[in-house]
PDB file of C-alpha atoms in Angstrom:
ATOM      1  CA  ARG A  23     -70.559 118.004 -66.762  1.00 40.00           C
ATOM      2  CA  ARG A  24     -72.759 118.161 -69.832  1.00 43.00           C
ATOM      3  CA  VAL A  25     -75.990 119.678 -69.297  1.00 44.00           C
ATOM      4  CA  GLN A  26     -79.021 118.032 -71.349  1.00 48.00           C
ATOM      5  CA  MET A  27     -80.856 120.266 -73.469  1.00 44.00           C
ATOM      6  CA  THR A  28     -84.118 119.861 -71.589  1.00 49.00           C
ATOM      7  CA  GLU A  29     -82.941 122.323 -69.058  1.00 50.00           C
ATOM      8  CA  PHE A  30     -83.109 124.985 -71.426  1.00 68.00           C
ATOM      9  CA  SER A  31     -86.549 124.090 -72.438  1.00 75.00           C
ATOM     10  CA  ILE A  32     -88.067 126.626 -70.278  1.00 73.00           C
ATOM     11  CA  TYR A  33     -89.563 128.864 -73.137  1.00 80.00           C
ATOM     12  CA  ARG A  34     -91.814 125.633 -74.541  1.00 86.00           C
ATOM     13  CA  LYS A  35     -94.550 126.904 -72.319  1.00 81.00           C
ATOM     14  CA  SER A  36     -94.328 130.283 -73.754  1.00 84.00           C
ATOM     15  CA  THR A  37     -97.105 131.419 -75.886  1.00 86.00           C
ATOM     16  CA  LEU A  38     -94.694 130.856 -78.953  1.00 89.00           C
ATOM     17  CA  GLY A  39     -93.276 127.574 -77.769  1.00 90.00           C
ATOM     18  CA  ILE A  40     -96.812 126.140 -77.378  1.00 91.00           C
ATOM     19  CA  ALA A  41     -97.807 127.498 -81.024  1.00 93.00           C
ATOM     20  CA  LEU A  42     -94.382 126.106 -82.357  1.00 94.00           C
ATOM     21  CA  ALA A  43     -95.492 122.693 -80.729  1.00 94.00           C
ATOM     22  CA  GLU A  44     -99.196 122.489 -81.559  1.00 95.00           C
ATOM     23  CA  THR A  45     -98.141 123.151 -85.181  1.00 95.00           C
ATOM     24  CA  LEU A  46     -95.388 120.363 -85.376  1.00 96.00           C
ATOM     25  CA  ASP A  47     -97.762 118.097 -84.143  1.00 95.00           C
ATOM     26  CA  GLU A  48    -100.122 118.891 -86.682  1.00 96.00           C
ATOM     27  CA  PHE A  49     -97.512 118.959 -89.347  1.00 95.00           C
ATOM     28  CA  TYR A  50     -96.393 115.718 -87.824  1.00 95.00           C
ATOM     29  CA  ALA A  51    -100.293 113.991 -87.592  1.00 96.00           C
ATOM     30  CA  GLN A  52    -100.757 114.927 -91.376  1.00 96.00           C
ATOM     31  CA  GLY A  53     -97.414 113.300 -92.182  1.00 95.00           C
ATOM     32  CA  VAL A  54     -95.680 116.268 -93.190  1.00 95.00           C
ATOM     33  CA  ILE A  55     -92.488 116.112 -90.921  1.00 95.00           C
ATOM     34  CA  ASN A  56     -91.339 112.393 -88.926  1.00 96.00           C
ATOM     35  CA  LYS A  57     -91.317 112.794 -85.076  1.00 95.00           C
ATOM     36  CA  ASP A  58     -87.056 112.950 -85.310  1.00 95.00           C
ATOM     37  CA  PHE A  59     -87.754 115.905 -87.525  1.00 96.00           C
ATOM     38  CA  ALA A  60     -90.352 117.896 -85.138  1.00 95.00           C
ATOM     39  CA  THR A  61     -87.711 116.781 -82.181  1.00 93.00           C
ATOM     40  CA  ARG A  62     -84.774 118.572 -83.779  1.00 94.00           C
ATOM     41  CA  ILE A  63     -86.678 121.783 -84.474  1.00 94.00           C
ATOM     42  CA  GLN A  64     -87.801 122.004 -80.513  1.00 92.00           C
ATOM     43  CA  GLN A  65     -84.384 121.831 -79.879  1.00 91.00           C
ATOM     44  CA  HIS A  66     -83.304 124.272 -82.324  1.00 92.00           C
ATOM     45  CA  PHE A  67     -86.044 126.672 -81.268  1.00 91.00           C
ATOM     46  CA  ASP A  68     -84.862 125.840 -77.207  1.00 88.00           C
ATOM     47  CA  LYS A  69     -80.855 126.803 -78.261  1.00 86.00           C
ATOM     48  CA  VAL A  70     -82.102 129.869 -80.268  1.00 86.00           C
ATOM     49  CA  ILE A  71     -84.712 131.664 -78.024  1.00 84.00           C
ATOM     50  CA  ASN A  72     -81.922 131.086 -75.120  1.00 77.00           C
ATOM     51  CA  GLU A  73     -79.137 132.889 -77.362  1.00 78.00           C
ATOM     52  CA  ARG A  74     -81.189 135.818 -78.576  1.00 77.00           C
ATOM     53  CA  LEU A  75     -83.026 136.479 -74.770  1.00 73.00           C
ATOM     54  CA  ALA A  76     -79.648 136.294 -72.928  1.00 69.00           C
ATOM     55  CA  ASN A  77     -78.250 139.008 -75.513  1.00 68.00           C
ATOM     56  CA  SER A  78     -81.405 141.024 -75.212  1.00 64.00           C
ATOM     57  CA  SER A  79     -81.452 143.772 -73.300  1.00 56.00           C
ATOM     58  CA  ALA A  80     -85.129 145.014 -74.592  1.00 57.00           C
ATOM     59  CA  SER A  81     -86.436 144.636 -70.766  1.00 61.00           C
ATOM     60  CA  LYS A  82     -85.082 146.145 -67.552  1.00 69.00           C
ATOM     61  CA  ILE A  83     -86.003 145.562 -64.054  1.00 70.00           C
ATOM     62  CA  ASN A  84     -85.642 147.874 -61.289  1.00 73.00           C
ATOM     63  CA  PRO A  85     -85.474 147.671 -58.093  1.00 70.00           C
ATOM     64  CA  LEU A  86     -87.198 144.255 -57.571  1.00 81.00           C
ATOM     65  CA  LYS A  87     -88.811 143.797 -54.043  1.00 88.00           C
ATOM     66  CA  ALA A  88     -90.744 140.637 -52.825  1.00 90.00           C
ATOM     67  CA  HIS A  89     -91.219 137.937 -50.319  1.00 91.00           C
ATOM     68  CA  LEU A  90     -89.615 134.988 -51.374  1.00 92.00           C
ATOM     69  CA  HIS A  91     -92.466 132.153 -50.718  1.00 92.00           C
ATOM     70  CA  THR A  92     -90.120 129.274 -52.560  1.00 93.00           C
ATOM     71  CA  TYR A  93     -87.026 128.299 -54.362  1.00 91.00           C
ATOM     72  CA  ARG A  94     -85.241 125.509 -55.564  1.00 91.00           C
ATOM     73  CA  PHE A  95     -82.104 124.462 -57.616  1.00 90.00           C
ATOM     74  CA  CYS A  96     -81.969 121.434 -59.781  1.00 86.00           C
ATOM     75  CA  ASP A  97     -79.591 121.155 -62.838  1.00 80.00           C
ATOM     76  CA  ASN A  98     -78.411 124.355 -62.435  1.00 80.00           C
ATOM     77  CA  VAL A  99     -82.057 125.630 -62.930  1.00 82.00           C
ATOM     78  CA  TRP A 100     -83.087 128.353 -60.302  1.00 86.00           C
ATOM     79  CA  THR A 101     -86.972 128.490 -59.756  1.00 89.00           C
ATOM     80  CA  PHE A 102     -88.271 131.052 -57.688  1.00 91.00           C
ATOM     81  CA  VAL A 103     -91.698 131.741 -56.563  1.00 92.00           C
ATOM     82  CA  LEU A 104     -92.324 135.444 -54.847  1.00 91.00           C
ATOM     83  CA  GLN A 105     -95.338 136.665 -53.663  1.00 92.00           C
ATOM     84  CA  ARG A 106     -95.982 140.751 -53.293  1.00 91.00           C
ATOM     85  CA  MET A 107     -93.710 141.384 -56.014  1.00 90.00           C
ATOM     86  CA  LYS A 108     -93.114 145.231 -56.604  1.00 90.00           C
ATOM     87  CA  CYS A 109     -90.725 146.799 -59.341  1.00 86.00           C
ATOM     88  CA  THR A 110     -90.257 148.965 -62.102  1.00 82.00           C
ATOM     89  CA  ILE A 111     -90.288 147.830 -65.682  1.00 77.00           C
ATOM     90  CA  GLU A 112     -88.547 150.295 -67.862  1.00 73.00           C
ATOM     91  CA  GLY A 113     -89.881 153.213 -65.525  1.00 77.00           C
ATOM     92  CA  ALA A 114     -93.518 151.673 -64.879  1.00 83.00           C
ATOM     93  CA  PRO A 115     -94.446 150.534 -61.612  1.00 87.00           C
ATOM     94  CA  LEU A 116     -95.752 146.889 -61.349  1.00 86.00           C
ATOM     95  CA  ASN A 117     -97.245 145.604 -58.117  1.00 89.00           C
ATOM     96  CA  ILE A 118     -98.216 142.006 -58.156  1.00 88.00           C
ATOM     97  CA  ASP A 119     -99.912 140.202 -55.313  1.00 88.00           C
ATOM     98  CA  GLY A 120    -100.235 136.786 -56.226  1.00 85.00           C
ATOM     99  CA  PRO A 121     -97.441 134.578 -56.849  1.00 89.00           C
ATOM    100  CA  VAL A 122     -94.447 135.300 -59.970  1.00 87.00           C
ATOM    101  CA  LYS A 123     -92.570 132.138 -60.796  1.00 86.00           C
ATOM    102  CA  ILE A 124     -88.886 133.068 -62.049  1.00 84.00           C
ATOM    103  CA  VAL A 125     -86.940 130.295 -63.816  1.00 80.00           C
ATOM    104  CA  ALA A 126     -83.217 131.236 -64.373  1.00 79.00           C
ATOM    105  CA  CYS A 127     -80.741 128.771 -66.212  1.00 73.00           C
ATOM    106  CA  ASP A 128     -77.248 129.413 -66.563  1.00 68.00           C
ATOM    107  CA  GLY A 129     -76.701 130.041 -70.353  1.00 58.00           C
ATOM    108  CA  LYS A 130     -73.114 129.003 -70.247  1.00 61.00           C
ATOM    109  CA  PHE A 131     -74.033 125.578 -70.782  1.00 55.00           C
ATOM    110  CA  SER A 132     -75.891 125.995 -73.758  1.00 49.00           C
ATOM    111  CA  GLN A 133     -73.373 128.063 -75.325  1.00 46.00           C
ATOM    112  CA  PRO A 134     -69.798 129.170 -74.401  1.00 42.00           C
ATOM    113  CA  GLY A 135     -69.692 132.762 -73.027  1.00 40.00           C
ATOM    114  CA  ALA A 136     -73.388 133.639 -72.797  1.00 40.00           C
ATOM    115  CA  ALA A 137     -75.196 135.290 -70.243  1.00 41.00           C
ATOM    116  CA  ALA A 138     -77.566 133.490 -67.790  1.00 43.00           C
ATOM    117  CA  THR A 139     -81.288 133.586 -69.127  1.00 42.00           C
ATOM    118  CA  ALA A 140     -84.185 133.956 -66.548  1.00 45.00           C
ATOM    119  CA  THR A 141     -88.243 134.462 -67.609  1.00 44.00           C
ATOM    120  CA  ALA A 142     -90.951 135.935 -65.183  1.00 44.00           C
ATOM    121  CA  THR A 143     -94.525 134.750 -65.604  1.00 41.00           C
ATOM    122  CA  ALA A 144     -96.996 135.490 -63.476  1.00 42.00           C
ATOM    123  CA  THR A 145     -99.125 132.354 -62.235  1.00 41.00           C
ATOM    124  CA  ALA A 146    -102.790 131.913 -60.722  1.00 37.00           C
ATOM    125  CA  ALA A 147    -103.033 131.809 -56.994  1.00 36.00           C
ATOM    126  CA  SER A 148    -104.498 128.682 -57.443  1.00 35.00           C
ATOM    127  CA  ASP A 149    -101.135 126.748 -59.482  1.00 42.00           C
ATOM    128  CA  ASP A 150     -99.397 124.307 -57.349  1.00 43.00           C
ATOM    129  CA  HIS A 151     -96.114 125.830 -56.510  1.00 42.00           C
ATOM    130  CA  GLU A 152     -93.216 123.600 -55.934  1.00 41.00           C
TER     131      GLU A 152
END
């Protein structure tokens, strides 16, 4: 099964991904680059960020306790929304009462042998959860 690259574009909503998109939009508006080149840069960003984070051991989360509010699996992407999360990140305790959204993709579809990649972001309580 061929997985579309958009399935691994979850990091485009990160601070770095948003800054890249804004810069590419500005370059396109100024005529510095065309839309096709901007799209190829975004796809390269998706590939590289997933590869780097899959191989990164910079942050270790242990143990994770939370109430599972919502979960979904679609196109090899898991999405979990947790409430009342308690864990330790590199030895420092972390407690979040509001919702935490975790998105995990199977990295083997983006590159052979890659581990699964995941990102967690704390979201505002007023955000919609699927």
